[in-house]
Each structure stands twice: as structure tokens, then as C-alpha cells.
Coordinates of C-alpha atoms and ligand atoms in Angstrom, one line a residue:
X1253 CA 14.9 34.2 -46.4
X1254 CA 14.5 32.8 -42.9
X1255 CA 16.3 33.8 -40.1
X1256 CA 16.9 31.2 -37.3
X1257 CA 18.7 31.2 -34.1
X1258 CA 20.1 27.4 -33.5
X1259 CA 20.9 26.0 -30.0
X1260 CA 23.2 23.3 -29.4
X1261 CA 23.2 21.5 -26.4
X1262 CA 25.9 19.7 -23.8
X1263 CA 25.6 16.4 -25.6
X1264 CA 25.2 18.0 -29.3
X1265 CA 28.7 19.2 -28.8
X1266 CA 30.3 16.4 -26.6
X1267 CA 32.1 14.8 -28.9
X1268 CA 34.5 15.9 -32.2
X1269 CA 32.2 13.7 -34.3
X1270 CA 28.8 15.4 -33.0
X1271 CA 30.3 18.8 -33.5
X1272 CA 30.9 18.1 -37.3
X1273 CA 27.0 16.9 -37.3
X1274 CA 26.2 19.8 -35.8
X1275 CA 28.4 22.0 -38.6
X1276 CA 26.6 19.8 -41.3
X1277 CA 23.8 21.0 -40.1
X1278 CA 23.9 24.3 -40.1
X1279 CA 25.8 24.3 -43.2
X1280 CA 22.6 22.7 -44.4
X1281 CA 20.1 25.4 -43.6
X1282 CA 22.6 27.9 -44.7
X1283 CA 23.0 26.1 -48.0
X1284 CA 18.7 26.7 -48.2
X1285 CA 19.5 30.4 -48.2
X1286 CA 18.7 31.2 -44.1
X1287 CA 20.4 33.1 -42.3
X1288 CA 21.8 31.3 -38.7
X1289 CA 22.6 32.2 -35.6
X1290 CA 24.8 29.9 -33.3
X1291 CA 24.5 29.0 -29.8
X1292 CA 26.5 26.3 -28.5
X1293 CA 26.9 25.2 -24.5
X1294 CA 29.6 23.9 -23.3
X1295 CA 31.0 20.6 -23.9
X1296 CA 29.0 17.9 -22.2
X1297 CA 30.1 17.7 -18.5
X1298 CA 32.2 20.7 -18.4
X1299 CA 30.2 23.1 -16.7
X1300 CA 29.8 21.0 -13.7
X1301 CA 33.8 20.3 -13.3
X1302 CA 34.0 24.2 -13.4
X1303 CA 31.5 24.4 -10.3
X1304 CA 33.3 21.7 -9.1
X1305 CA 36.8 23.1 -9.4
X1306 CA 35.6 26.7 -8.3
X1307 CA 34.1 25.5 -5.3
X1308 CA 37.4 23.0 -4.6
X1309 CA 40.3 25.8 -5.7
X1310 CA 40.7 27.4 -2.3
X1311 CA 41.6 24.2 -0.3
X1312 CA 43.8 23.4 -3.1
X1313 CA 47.6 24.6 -4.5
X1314 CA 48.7 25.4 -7.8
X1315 CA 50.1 22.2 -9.2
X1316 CA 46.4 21.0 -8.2
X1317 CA 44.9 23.5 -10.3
X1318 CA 47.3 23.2 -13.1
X1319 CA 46.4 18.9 -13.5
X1320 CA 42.7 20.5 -13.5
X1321 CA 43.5 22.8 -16.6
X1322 CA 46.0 20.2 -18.6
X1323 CA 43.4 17.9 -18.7
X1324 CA 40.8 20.4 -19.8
X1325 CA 43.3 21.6 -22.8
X1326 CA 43.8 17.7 -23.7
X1327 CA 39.7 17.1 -23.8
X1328 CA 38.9 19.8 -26.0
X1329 CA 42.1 19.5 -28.4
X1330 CA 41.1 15.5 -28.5
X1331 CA 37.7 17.0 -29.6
X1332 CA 39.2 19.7 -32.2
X1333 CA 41.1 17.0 -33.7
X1334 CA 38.0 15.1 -34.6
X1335 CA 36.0 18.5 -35.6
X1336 CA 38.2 20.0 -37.7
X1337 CA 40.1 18.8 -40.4
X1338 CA 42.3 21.7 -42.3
X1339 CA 45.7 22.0 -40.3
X1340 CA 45.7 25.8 -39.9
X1341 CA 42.1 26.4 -38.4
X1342 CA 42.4 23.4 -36.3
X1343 CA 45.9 25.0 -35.5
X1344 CA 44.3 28.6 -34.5
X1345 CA 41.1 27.1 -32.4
X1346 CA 44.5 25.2 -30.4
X1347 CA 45.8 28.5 -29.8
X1348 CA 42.2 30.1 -28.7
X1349 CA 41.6 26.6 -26.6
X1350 CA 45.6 27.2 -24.9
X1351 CA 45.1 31.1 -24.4
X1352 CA 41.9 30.9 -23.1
X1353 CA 42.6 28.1 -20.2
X1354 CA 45.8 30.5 -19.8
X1355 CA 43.0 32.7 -18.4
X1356 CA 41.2 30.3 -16.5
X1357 CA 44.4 29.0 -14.5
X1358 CA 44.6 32.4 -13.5
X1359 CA 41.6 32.9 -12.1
X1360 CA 41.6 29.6 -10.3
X1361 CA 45.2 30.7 -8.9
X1362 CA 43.5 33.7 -7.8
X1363 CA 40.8 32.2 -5.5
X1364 CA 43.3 29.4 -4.0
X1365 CA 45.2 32.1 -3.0
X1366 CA 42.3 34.7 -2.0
X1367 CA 40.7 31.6 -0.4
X1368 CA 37.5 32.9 -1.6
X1369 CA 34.8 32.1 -3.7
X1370 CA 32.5 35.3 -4.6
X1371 CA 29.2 34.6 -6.4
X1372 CA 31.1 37.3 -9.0
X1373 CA 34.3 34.8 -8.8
X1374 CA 32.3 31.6 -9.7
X1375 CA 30.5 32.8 -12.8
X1376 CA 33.5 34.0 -14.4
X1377 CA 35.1 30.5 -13.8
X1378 CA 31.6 28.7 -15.0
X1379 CA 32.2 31.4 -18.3
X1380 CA 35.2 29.4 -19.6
X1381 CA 32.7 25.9 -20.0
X1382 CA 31.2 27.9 -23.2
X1383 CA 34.5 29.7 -24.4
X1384 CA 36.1 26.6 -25.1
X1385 CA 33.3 24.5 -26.7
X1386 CA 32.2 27.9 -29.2
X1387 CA 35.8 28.0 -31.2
X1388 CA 35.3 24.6 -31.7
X1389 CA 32.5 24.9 -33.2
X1390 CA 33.3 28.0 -35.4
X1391 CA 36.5 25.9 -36.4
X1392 CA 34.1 23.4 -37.8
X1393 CA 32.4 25.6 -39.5
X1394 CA 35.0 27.7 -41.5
X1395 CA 36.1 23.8 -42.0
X1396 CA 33.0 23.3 -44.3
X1397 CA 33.8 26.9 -45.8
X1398 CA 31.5 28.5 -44.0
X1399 CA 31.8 32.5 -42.9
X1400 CA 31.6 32.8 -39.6
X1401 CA 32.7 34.6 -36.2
X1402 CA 33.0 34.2 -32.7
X1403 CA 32.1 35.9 -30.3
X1404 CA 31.0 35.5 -26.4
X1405 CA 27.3 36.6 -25.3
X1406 CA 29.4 40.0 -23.9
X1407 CA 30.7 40.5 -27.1
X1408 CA 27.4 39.9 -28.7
X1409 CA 26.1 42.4 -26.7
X1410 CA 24.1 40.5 -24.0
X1411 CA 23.6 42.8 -21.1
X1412 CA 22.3 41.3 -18.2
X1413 CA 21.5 42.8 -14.1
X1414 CA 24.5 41.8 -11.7
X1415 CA 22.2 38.3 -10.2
X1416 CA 25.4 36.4 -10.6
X1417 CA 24.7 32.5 -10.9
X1418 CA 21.1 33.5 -12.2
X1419 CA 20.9 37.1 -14.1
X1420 CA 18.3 38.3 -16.3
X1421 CA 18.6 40.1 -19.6
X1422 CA 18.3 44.0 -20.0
X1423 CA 16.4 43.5 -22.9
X1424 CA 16.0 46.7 -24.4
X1425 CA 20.0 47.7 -24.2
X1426 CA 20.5 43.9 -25.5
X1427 CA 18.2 44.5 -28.4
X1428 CA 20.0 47.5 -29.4
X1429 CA 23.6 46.2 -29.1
X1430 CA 23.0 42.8 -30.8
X1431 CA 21.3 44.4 -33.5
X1432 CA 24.7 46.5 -33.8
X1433 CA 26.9 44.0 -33.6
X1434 CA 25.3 40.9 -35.3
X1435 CA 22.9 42.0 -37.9
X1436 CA 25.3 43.6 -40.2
X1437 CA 27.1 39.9 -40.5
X1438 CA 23.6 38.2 -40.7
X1439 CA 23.0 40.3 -43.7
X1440 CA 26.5 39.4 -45.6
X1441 CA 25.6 35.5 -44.8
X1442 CA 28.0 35.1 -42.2
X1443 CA 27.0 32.9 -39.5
X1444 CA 28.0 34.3 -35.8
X1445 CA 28.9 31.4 -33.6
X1446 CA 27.9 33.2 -30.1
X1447 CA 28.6 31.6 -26.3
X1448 CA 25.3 30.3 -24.4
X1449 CA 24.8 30.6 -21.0
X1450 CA 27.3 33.8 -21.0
X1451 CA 27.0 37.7 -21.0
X1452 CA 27.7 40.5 -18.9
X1453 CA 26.4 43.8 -16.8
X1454 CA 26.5 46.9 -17.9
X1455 CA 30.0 47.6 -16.4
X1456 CA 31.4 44.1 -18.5
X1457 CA 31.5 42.2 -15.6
X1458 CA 30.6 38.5 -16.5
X1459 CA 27.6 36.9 -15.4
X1460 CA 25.6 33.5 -15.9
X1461 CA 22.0 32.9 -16.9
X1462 CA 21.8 30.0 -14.8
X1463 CA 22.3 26.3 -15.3
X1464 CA 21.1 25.1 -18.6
X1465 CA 21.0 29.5 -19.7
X1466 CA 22.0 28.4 -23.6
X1467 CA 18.6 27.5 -24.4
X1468 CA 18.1 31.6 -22.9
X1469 CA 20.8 32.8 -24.7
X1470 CA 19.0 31.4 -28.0
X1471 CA 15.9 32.9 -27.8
X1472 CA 17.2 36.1 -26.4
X1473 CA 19.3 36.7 -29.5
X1474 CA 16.3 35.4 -31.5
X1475 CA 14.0 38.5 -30.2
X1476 CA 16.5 41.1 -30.7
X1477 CA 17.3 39.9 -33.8
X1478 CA 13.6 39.3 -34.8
X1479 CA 14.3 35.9 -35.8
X1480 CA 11.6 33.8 -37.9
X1481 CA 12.1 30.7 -35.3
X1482 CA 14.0 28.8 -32.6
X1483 CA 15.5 25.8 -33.0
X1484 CA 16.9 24.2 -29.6
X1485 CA 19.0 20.9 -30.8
X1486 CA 19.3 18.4 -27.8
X1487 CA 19.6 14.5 -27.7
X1488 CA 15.9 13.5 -28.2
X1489 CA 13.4 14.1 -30.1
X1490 CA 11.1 17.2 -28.9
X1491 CA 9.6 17.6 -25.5
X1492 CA 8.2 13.8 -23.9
X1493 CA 5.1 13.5 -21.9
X1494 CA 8.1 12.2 -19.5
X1495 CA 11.9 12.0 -19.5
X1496 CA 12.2 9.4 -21.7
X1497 CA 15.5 8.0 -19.3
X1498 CA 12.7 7.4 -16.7
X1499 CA 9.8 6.3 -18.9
X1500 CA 11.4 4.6 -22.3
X1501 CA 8.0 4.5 -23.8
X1502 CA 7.4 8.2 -23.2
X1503 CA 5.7 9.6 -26.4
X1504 CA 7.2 12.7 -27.9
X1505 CA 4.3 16.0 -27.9
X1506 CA 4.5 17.7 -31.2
X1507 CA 2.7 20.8 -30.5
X1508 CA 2.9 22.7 -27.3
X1509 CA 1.3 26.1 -26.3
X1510 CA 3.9 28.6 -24.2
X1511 CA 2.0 28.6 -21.7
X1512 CA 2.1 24.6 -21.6
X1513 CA 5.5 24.4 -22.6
X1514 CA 6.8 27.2 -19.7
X1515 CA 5.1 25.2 -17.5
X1516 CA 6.9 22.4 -18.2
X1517 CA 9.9 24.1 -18.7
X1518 CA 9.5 25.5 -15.2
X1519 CA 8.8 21.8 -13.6
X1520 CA 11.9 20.2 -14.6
X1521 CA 11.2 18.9 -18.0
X1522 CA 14.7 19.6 -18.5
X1523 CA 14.5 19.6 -22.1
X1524 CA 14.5 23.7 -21.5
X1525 CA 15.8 26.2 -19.8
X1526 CA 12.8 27.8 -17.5
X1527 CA 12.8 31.2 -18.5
X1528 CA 13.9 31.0 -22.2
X1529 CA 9.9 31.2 -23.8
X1530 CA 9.8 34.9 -21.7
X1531 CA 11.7 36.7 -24.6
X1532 CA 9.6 34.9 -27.1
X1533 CA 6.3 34.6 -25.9
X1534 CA 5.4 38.7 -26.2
X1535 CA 7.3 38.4 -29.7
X1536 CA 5.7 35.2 -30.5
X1537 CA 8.4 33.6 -32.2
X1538 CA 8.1 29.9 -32.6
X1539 CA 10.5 27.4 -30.6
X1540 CA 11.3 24.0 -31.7
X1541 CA 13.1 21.2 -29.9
X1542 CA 14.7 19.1 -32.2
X1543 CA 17.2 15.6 -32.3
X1544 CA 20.9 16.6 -33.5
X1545 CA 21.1 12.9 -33.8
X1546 CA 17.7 12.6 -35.4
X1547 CA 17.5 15.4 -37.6
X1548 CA 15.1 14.5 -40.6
X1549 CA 12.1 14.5 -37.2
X1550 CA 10.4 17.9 -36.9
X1551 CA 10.5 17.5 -33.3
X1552 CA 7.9 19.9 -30.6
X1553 CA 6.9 22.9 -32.1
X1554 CA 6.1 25.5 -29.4
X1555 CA 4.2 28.7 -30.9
X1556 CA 1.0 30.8 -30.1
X1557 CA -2.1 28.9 -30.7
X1558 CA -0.7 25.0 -30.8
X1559 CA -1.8 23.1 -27.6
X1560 CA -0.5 19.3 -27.1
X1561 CA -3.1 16.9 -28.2
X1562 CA -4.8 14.4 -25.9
X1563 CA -7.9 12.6 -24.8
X1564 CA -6.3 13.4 -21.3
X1565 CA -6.4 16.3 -19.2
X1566 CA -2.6 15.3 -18.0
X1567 CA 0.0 15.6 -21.0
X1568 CA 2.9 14.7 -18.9
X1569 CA 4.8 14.2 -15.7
X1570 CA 7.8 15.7 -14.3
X1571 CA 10.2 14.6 -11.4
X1572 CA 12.1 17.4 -10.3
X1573 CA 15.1 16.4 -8.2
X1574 CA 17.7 18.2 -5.9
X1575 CA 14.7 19.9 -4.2
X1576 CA 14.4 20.0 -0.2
X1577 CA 11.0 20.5 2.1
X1578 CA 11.2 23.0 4.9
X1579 CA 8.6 22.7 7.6
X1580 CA 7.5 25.6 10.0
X1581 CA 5.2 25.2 13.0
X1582 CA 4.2 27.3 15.3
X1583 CA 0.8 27.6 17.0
X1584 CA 1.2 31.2 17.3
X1585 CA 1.3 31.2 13.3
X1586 CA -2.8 30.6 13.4
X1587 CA -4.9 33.8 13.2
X1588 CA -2.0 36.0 12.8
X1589 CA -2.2 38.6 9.9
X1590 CA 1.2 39.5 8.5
X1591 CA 3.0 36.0 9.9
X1592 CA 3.3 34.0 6.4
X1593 CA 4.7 37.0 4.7
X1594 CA 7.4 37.5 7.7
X1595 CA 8.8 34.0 6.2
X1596 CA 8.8 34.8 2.7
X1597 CA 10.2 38.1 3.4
X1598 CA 13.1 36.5 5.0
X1599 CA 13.8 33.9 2.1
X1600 CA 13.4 37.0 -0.6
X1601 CA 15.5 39.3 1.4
X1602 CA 18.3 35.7 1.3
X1603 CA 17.6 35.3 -2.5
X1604 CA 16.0 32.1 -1.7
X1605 CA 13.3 31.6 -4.2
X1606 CA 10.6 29.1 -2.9
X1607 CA 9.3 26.8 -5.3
X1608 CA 6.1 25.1 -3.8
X1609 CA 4.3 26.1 -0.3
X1610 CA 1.4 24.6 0.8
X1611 CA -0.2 25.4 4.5
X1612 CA -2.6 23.6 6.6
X1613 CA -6.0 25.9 8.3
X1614 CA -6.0 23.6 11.1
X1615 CA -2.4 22.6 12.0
X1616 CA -0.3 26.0 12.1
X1617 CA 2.2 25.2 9.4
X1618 CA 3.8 25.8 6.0
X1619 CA 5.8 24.1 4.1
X1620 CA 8.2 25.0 1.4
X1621 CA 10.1 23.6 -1.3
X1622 CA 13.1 24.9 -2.2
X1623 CA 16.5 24.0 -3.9
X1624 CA 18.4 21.6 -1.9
X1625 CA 21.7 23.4 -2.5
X1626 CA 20.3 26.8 -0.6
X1627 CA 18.6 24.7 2.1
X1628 CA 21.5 25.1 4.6
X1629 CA 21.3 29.0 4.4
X1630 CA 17.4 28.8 4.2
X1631 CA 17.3 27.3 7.6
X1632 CA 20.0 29.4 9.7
X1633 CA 18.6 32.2 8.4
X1634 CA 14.9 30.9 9.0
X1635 CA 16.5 30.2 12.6
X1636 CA 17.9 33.4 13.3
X1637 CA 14.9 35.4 12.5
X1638 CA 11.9 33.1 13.1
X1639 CA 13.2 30.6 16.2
X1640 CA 12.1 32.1 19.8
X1641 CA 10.2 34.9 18.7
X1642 CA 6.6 33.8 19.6
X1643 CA 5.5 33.2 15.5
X1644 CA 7.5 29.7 14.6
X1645 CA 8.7 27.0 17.4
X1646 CA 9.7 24.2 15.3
X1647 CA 11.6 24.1 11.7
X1648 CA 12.3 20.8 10.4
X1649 CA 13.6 19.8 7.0
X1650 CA 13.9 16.4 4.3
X1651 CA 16.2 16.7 1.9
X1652 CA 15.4 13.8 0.2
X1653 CA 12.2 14.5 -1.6
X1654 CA 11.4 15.3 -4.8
X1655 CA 9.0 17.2 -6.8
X1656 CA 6.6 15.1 -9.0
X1657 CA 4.3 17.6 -11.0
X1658 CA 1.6 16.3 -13.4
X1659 CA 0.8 18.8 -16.6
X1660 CA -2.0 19.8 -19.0
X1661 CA -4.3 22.4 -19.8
X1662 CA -7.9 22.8 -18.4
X1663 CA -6.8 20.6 -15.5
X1664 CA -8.4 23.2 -13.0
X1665 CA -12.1 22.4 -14.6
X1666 CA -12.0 18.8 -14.9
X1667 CA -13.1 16.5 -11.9
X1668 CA -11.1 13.4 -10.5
X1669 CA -7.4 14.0 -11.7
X1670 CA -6.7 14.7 -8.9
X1671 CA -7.9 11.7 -7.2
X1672 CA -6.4 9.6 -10.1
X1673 CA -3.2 10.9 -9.5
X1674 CA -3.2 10.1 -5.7
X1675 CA -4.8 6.5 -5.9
X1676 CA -2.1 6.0 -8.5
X1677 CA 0.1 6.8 -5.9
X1678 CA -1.4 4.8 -3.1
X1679 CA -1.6 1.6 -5.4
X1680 CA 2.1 2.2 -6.1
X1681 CA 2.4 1.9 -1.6
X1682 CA 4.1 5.6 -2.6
X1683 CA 4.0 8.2 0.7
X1684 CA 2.8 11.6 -0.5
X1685 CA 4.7 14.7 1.7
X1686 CA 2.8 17.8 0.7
X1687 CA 0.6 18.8 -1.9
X1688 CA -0.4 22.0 -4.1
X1689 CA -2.3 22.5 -7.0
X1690 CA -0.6 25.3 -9.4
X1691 CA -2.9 28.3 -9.5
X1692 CA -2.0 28.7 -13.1
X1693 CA -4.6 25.3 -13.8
X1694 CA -1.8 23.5 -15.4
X1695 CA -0.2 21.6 -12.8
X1696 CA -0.9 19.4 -9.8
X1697 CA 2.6 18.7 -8.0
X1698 CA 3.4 16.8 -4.8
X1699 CA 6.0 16.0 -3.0
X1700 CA 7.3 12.3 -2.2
X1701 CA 10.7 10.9 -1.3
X1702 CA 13.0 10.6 -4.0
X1703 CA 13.7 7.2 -3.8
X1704 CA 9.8 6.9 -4.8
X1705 CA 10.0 9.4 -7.4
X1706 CA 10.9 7.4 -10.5
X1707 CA 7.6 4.9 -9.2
X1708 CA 5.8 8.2 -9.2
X1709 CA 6.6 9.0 -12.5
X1710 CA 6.2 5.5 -14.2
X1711 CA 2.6 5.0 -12.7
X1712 CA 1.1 8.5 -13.5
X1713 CA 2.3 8.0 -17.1
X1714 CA 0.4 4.8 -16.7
X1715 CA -3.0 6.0 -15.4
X1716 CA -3.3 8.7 -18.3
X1717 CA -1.8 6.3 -20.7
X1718 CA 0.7 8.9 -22.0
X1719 CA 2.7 6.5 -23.8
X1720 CA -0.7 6.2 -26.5
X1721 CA -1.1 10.0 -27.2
Ligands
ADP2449 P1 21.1 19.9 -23.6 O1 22.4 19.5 -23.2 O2 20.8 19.7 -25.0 O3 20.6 21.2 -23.1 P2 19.5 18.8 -21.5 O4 20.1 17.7 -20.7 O5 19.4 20.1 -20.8 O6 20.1 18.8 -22.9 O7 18.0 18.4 -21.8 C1 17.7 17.2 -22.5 C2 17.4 16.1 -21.6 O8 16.2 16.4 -20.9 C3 17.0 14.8 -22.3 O9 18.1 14.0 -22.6 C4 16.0 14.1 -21.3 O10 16.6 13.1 -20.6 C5 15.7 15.2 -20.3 N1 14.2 15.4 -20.1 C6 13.6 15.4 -18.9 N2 12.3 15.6 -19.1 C7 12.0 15.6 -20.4 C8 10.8 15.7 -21.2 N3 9.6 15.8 -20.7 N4 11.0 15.7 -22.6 C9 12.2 15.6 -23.1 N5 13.4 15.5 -22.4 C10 13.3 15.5 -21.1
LIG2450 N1 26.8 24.9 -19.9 C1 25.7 25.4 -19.1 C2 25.2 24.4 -18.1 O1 25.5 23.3 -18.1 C3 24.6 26.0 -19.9 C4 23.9 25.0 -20.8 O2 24.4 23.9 -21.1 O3 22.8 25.4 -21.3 O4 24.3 24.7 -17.3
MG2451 MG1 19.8 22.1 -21.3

């Protein structure tokens, strides 16, 4: 008997007719005798009308809000109607969907009239994205006879530090109360239908796991519940040597180590969240990415000991977009122990995390990459402690760039990909902003403008003929 944690993704669960693909799924494995966990995001779309609305709610009033959360109720009843065909459940997930956007008016209400927006404030509203698109799916379910339950990633027993927008699991308190709460059900061969993205501190106050956190939830449920595998459901078929909306003929990898995976995960192959291998990787539990839409494919396996095979040293190519360069001069920087770290200390003390740096010995600068939504704060507070005090005399910034990050293992020991890469780019008449090789020997990335960066992509895929691996 096999027990798997299943992740469901934006698109899986976008529509009423994916959702009931997505119940005949799992119905299926079920019906093989394994025991399944659920994880589902939030509808398609949803999360980001929550930021959207969060950010918006104090410059507007309360009929405002109120059109906001009508038409919310009226997209995911359109979608219940479509999932869920027996009168009464489809009647009880109505009453879930209407009490808990009851919830969410309030909240919204709440900050228009506070007039602010606390980091605390905005993940409870980006909660709701996941607690509507979950009873949906546990309606489903119970439609094809199923036993199931629902519950949010607090209930489950996720417990997570306060890092609102971007916590981390408490494993070992997360381990204990999941077990609690979810293995007795596992074992009567009911299937627990849990929230992604959501959980909570310690004190029950909700957080978020960051954008795209399901694919976290999943295998953080998987290690405390010592699950056999992983399965993350998206809308292709495994993990590309590209993003297969930039490169159609992108090939899909079917074996990846972690380490090559995490690395890819990390440079915006966004088929994964970038911290969900941590859990798994010291409990070596397999991942797979699979097609809800193309189920019968096996899709990228991701375990200890595979390793994407390829004549090539480079396996794929990333463009990682809303990304901004800051640049930092100052002669004074030259020869100056200590004067590097004053700048990361000041973006670590701001929670800024910084992405990609490279300097230059003979010029005295730095540059960093960051993510273009923090760049305003990065800079003032660059400003306020750097600017005028005889270390940094100039800070500039582009926030149109992009990060374009070629991947493989043993890239470190071979000669010339490098140069590949870069005449690739110079053929293509493509401007290259700042360079750095990953120390981890899996990754070259550079910067170039982001109108280049889909250019960048294309002709790197070209030069290491991805699209025949
Ligand atoms: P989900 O909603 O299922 O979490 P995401 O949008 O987060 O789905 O991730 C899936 C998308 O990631 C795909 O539709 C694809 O366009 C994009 N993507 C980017 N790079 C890659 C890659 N290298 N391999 C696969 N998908 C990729
Ligand atoms: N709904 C969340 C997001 O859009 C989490 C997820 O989809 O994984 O970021
Ligand atoms: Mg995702």
C-alpha cells in the first residue's frame, strides 16, 4: 500500500471540468488501494486578485470591496456547479464558498477602514485564494463517493516561523501534529483534502509559504507523513529543458537529481516551488511532476541518484523575470576589508534577499540582483546608509532585466560553455549586463534586458540542441 501526497496546481483546478479530472484521478489511485493526500492551490488567477485587492482595499470603500467578493462567490459557485453533481454537497460547498468570503469581506473592510496593509494583514487575505478552491475539490470528491475531509494547512497542523509573505516550516512540531491529525484518516482510507500555500505560527496566526508555496505544502506533508512519493500535477508534462510557452519544442527531462532539480527550481523553472525538494531531499522521497491533462505520461521523476540525461553539459535554460539590478560604486569600496559585507548587512537586516552579485577587482563595484518588487526599499535604504559616507558614491538601478540562467551538472569542469553561451548571445546582437557563475557548478546566469530575454532563451536552447535530448 503506497502512500502519496498529490499537488494540484492553479490551472489543474481552474475550471469545474478540470476539478472533476482531478477527482477522477485520485479516485483512481485510491481505487489501486493507495492512500492520498490532497493539496490543491487556489483557483487559477485568484491569488493574484487577492494581492491585488489587499494592496487596493485602503483607497477603496465598502460597496468597492463588496463587487470584489460577489464576483468571487459567483466564479467559484460557477465552478462548483460544473464539479459537483449531487444537490446537497454541491449545496454545503455553497454554504462553505458564502461563509467563507463572509470572512474575507471582513477583513478587507477592516484594512479600508484601518488604511493599512500589514505583512500579517496581507497573508491572511492571500489565505482565502486556497480556502475556496479546497471545498471544491473535497465536494468533488465525496461526489465520486469518496471519504474525505477538509481541512486548511493550520488545521493540518502546519506550523510555520512568523516570515509573513515567505515563512518556513517548523518541521519537527509539523511532523508531530500532522501525524496526529492526518494519519489516523489515512489509515481508515479517507482522503484529507488539505489547503496549499497556507499554515500558521505557533500562536495560529496565518501565514503564507510564498508564491507558488502548494508545491511546499505537498512535500511537507509528504515527510511528516513519510509518504512513498510526490506527485506535483500541473499543465505540462514534467520539468522542460525550457518553458515550453517560450521554447514550443522544449523537450521534457524525465529524470532529474535534487540537486539539479533545486537548482532549477531555484532559477525560475517555475514548474516548482524553490524550496519544496528541502523537506524531501534528507528524507529522500521521490518527487514527480506530472500533466493533469496528460495523465497516462509518467512525467520528471526527481529522486536520489537519477540525473537528466544528455550529451550536453547544459540541460536547460531559465528566464527569470520581475528581477531588478542594483549598481554600487564607490572608489573608496577598493581595498577595504569589511565594505561588501556593510551592503549585505543592510539588505539582510531589510529582509531583502539578493539573488545574484557579481563585483569587478578593478572598477570598485558590485552589483546585485534582486526582486523587482523590493527594489524601491532596497535603494532608500541602500541610500540612507551607504550614500555620503566615504564607502559608496553612486547607486544606480535597471529594472528591466532579467535573469537568464543556463543548467546542468559537471558544468564547473567542462571548458567552453561558457564561451558558447556568450557567443550565442553576441550572434543573437543580445547586450549581456552582469555575469556569475553559480558556485554550486550547476549554473551559469547573466543578466540581459528583458525585452532580450526570450532571444536569450530561444538561442541557448539552440546552441546545446536541447530540443534533441
Ligand atoms: P501550477 O499552477 O500547476 O503550480 P505553475 O504555473 O506554477 O503551475 O508552473 C507550471 C508552468 O511552469 C508551466 O505551465 C510552464 O509554462 C512553466 N515553466 C517554466 N519553466 C519550465 C520548465 N523548465 N519546465 C516546465 N515548465 C516550466
Ligand atoms: N495560490 C498560490 C500562488 O498563486 C500558491 C500556489 O498556487 O502554489 O502563489
Ligand atoms: Mg506553481
Amino acid at each position: 500500500m503506497k502512500k502519496i501526497v498529490m499537488k494540484f496546481g492553479g490551472t489543474s483546478v481552474a475550471t469545474g471540468e478540470n476539478i472533476r479530472r482531478v477527482a477522477n484521478i485520485v479516485a483512481g489511485s485510491v481505487e489501486k488501494d493507495r492512500r492520498v493526500v490532497v493539496v490543491v492551490s487556489a483557483l487559477s488567477g485568484v491569488t493574484n486578485q487577492l494581492v491585488e485587492e489587499a494592496e487596493q482595499a485602503k483607497k477603496k470603500d465598502e460597496k468597492q470591496i463588496q463587487e470584489f467578493t460577489k464576483n468571487l462567490v459567483d466564479k467559484h459557485m460557477a465552478v462548483a456547479a460544473k464539479a459537483i453533481m449531487n444537490a446537497g454537497i454541491r449545496k454545503e460547498v455553497a454554504q462553505v464558498i458564502e461563509k467563507t468570503v463572509d470572512e474575507l469581506e471582513k477583513v478587507l473592510t477592516g484594512i479600508c477602514y484601518v488604511g493599512e496593509l500589514t505583512p500579517q494583514s496581507k497573508d491572511y487575505v492571500m489565505s482565502f485564494g486556497e480556502r475556496l478552491s479546497a471545498p471544491i475539490v473535497w465536494g468533488a470528491l465525496r461526489d465520486l463517493k469518496l471519504q474525505t475531509g477538509c481541512f486548511t494547512g493550520k488545521e493540518a497542523g502546519i506550523v510555520t516561523d512568523a516570515n509573513f509573505g515567505e515563512a518556513r516550516p517548523l518541521m519537527n512540531v509539523t511532523t508531530h501534529q500532522v501525524k496526529m491529525r492526518l494519519e489516523p484518516l489515512i489509515e481508515k482510507k479517507v482522503t484529507p483534502v488539505v489547503t496549499g500555500y497556507i499554515a500558521a505560527t505557533q500562536d495560529g496566526v496565518v501565514t503564507t509559504l510564498g508564491r507558488g508555496g502548494s508545491d511546499y505544502t505537498a512535500t511537507i506533508l509528504s515527510v511528516a507523513l513519510a509518504a512513498d512519493e510526490v506527485w506535483i500535477w500541473t499543465d505540462v508534462d514534467g520539468i522542460m529543458t525550457a518553458d515550453p510557452k517560450i521554447v514550443p519544442s522544449a523537450k521534457m527531462l524525465p529524470e532529474l537529481s535534487y540537486g539539479e532539480a533545486a537548482e532549477m527550481a531555484i532559477f525560475g523553472a517555475k514548474a516548482m516551488h524553490p524550496s519544496a525538494l528541502e523537506p524531501v531531499i534528507e528524507a529522500r522521497i521521490p518527487v514527480r511532476i506530472r500533466n493533469v491533462f496528460n495523465p497516462e505520461n509518467h512525467g520528471t521523476l526527481i529522486a536520489d541518484g537519477q540525473e537528466a540525461k544528455s550529451a550536453e553539459v547544459v540541460k536547460a535554460v531559465a528566464m527569470i523575470r520581475d528581477v531588478a539590478m542594483i549598481n554600487l560604486k564607490g572608489a573608496a569600496m577598493v581595498g577595504a576589508p569589511g565594505s561588501y559585507s556593510k551592503v549585505f548587512d543592510v539588505m539582510g537586516k531589510n529582509n531583502i534577499n539578493i539573488m545574484m552579485v557579481s563585483t569587478a577587482v578593478s572598477e570598485a563595484n558590485i552589483s546585485l540582483v534582486i526582486r523587482r518588487s523590493l527594489l524601491g526599499r532596497a535603494l532608500s535604504t541602500l541610500e540612507i546608509a551607504l550614500l555620503g559616507r566615504g564607502l559608496v558614491n553612486e547607486i544606480t538601478s535597471e529594472d528591466d532585466v532579467c535573469v537568464i540562467a543556463a543548467m546542468g551538472a559537471n558544468m564547473k569542469g567542462t571548458l567552453g560553455v561558457a564561451s558558447r553561451i556568450f557567443t550565442a548571445m553576441a550572434q543573437k546582437r543580445i547586450n549581456i549586463r552582469m555575469i556569475a557563475q553559480g558556485s554550486s557548478e550547476l549554473n551559469i546566469s547573466f543578466v540581459v534586458k528583458e525585452n532580450d530575454g526570450e532571444a536569450a532563451v530561444r538561442a541557448i536552447h539552440k546552441e546545446f540542441k536541447l530540443d534533441q535530448i
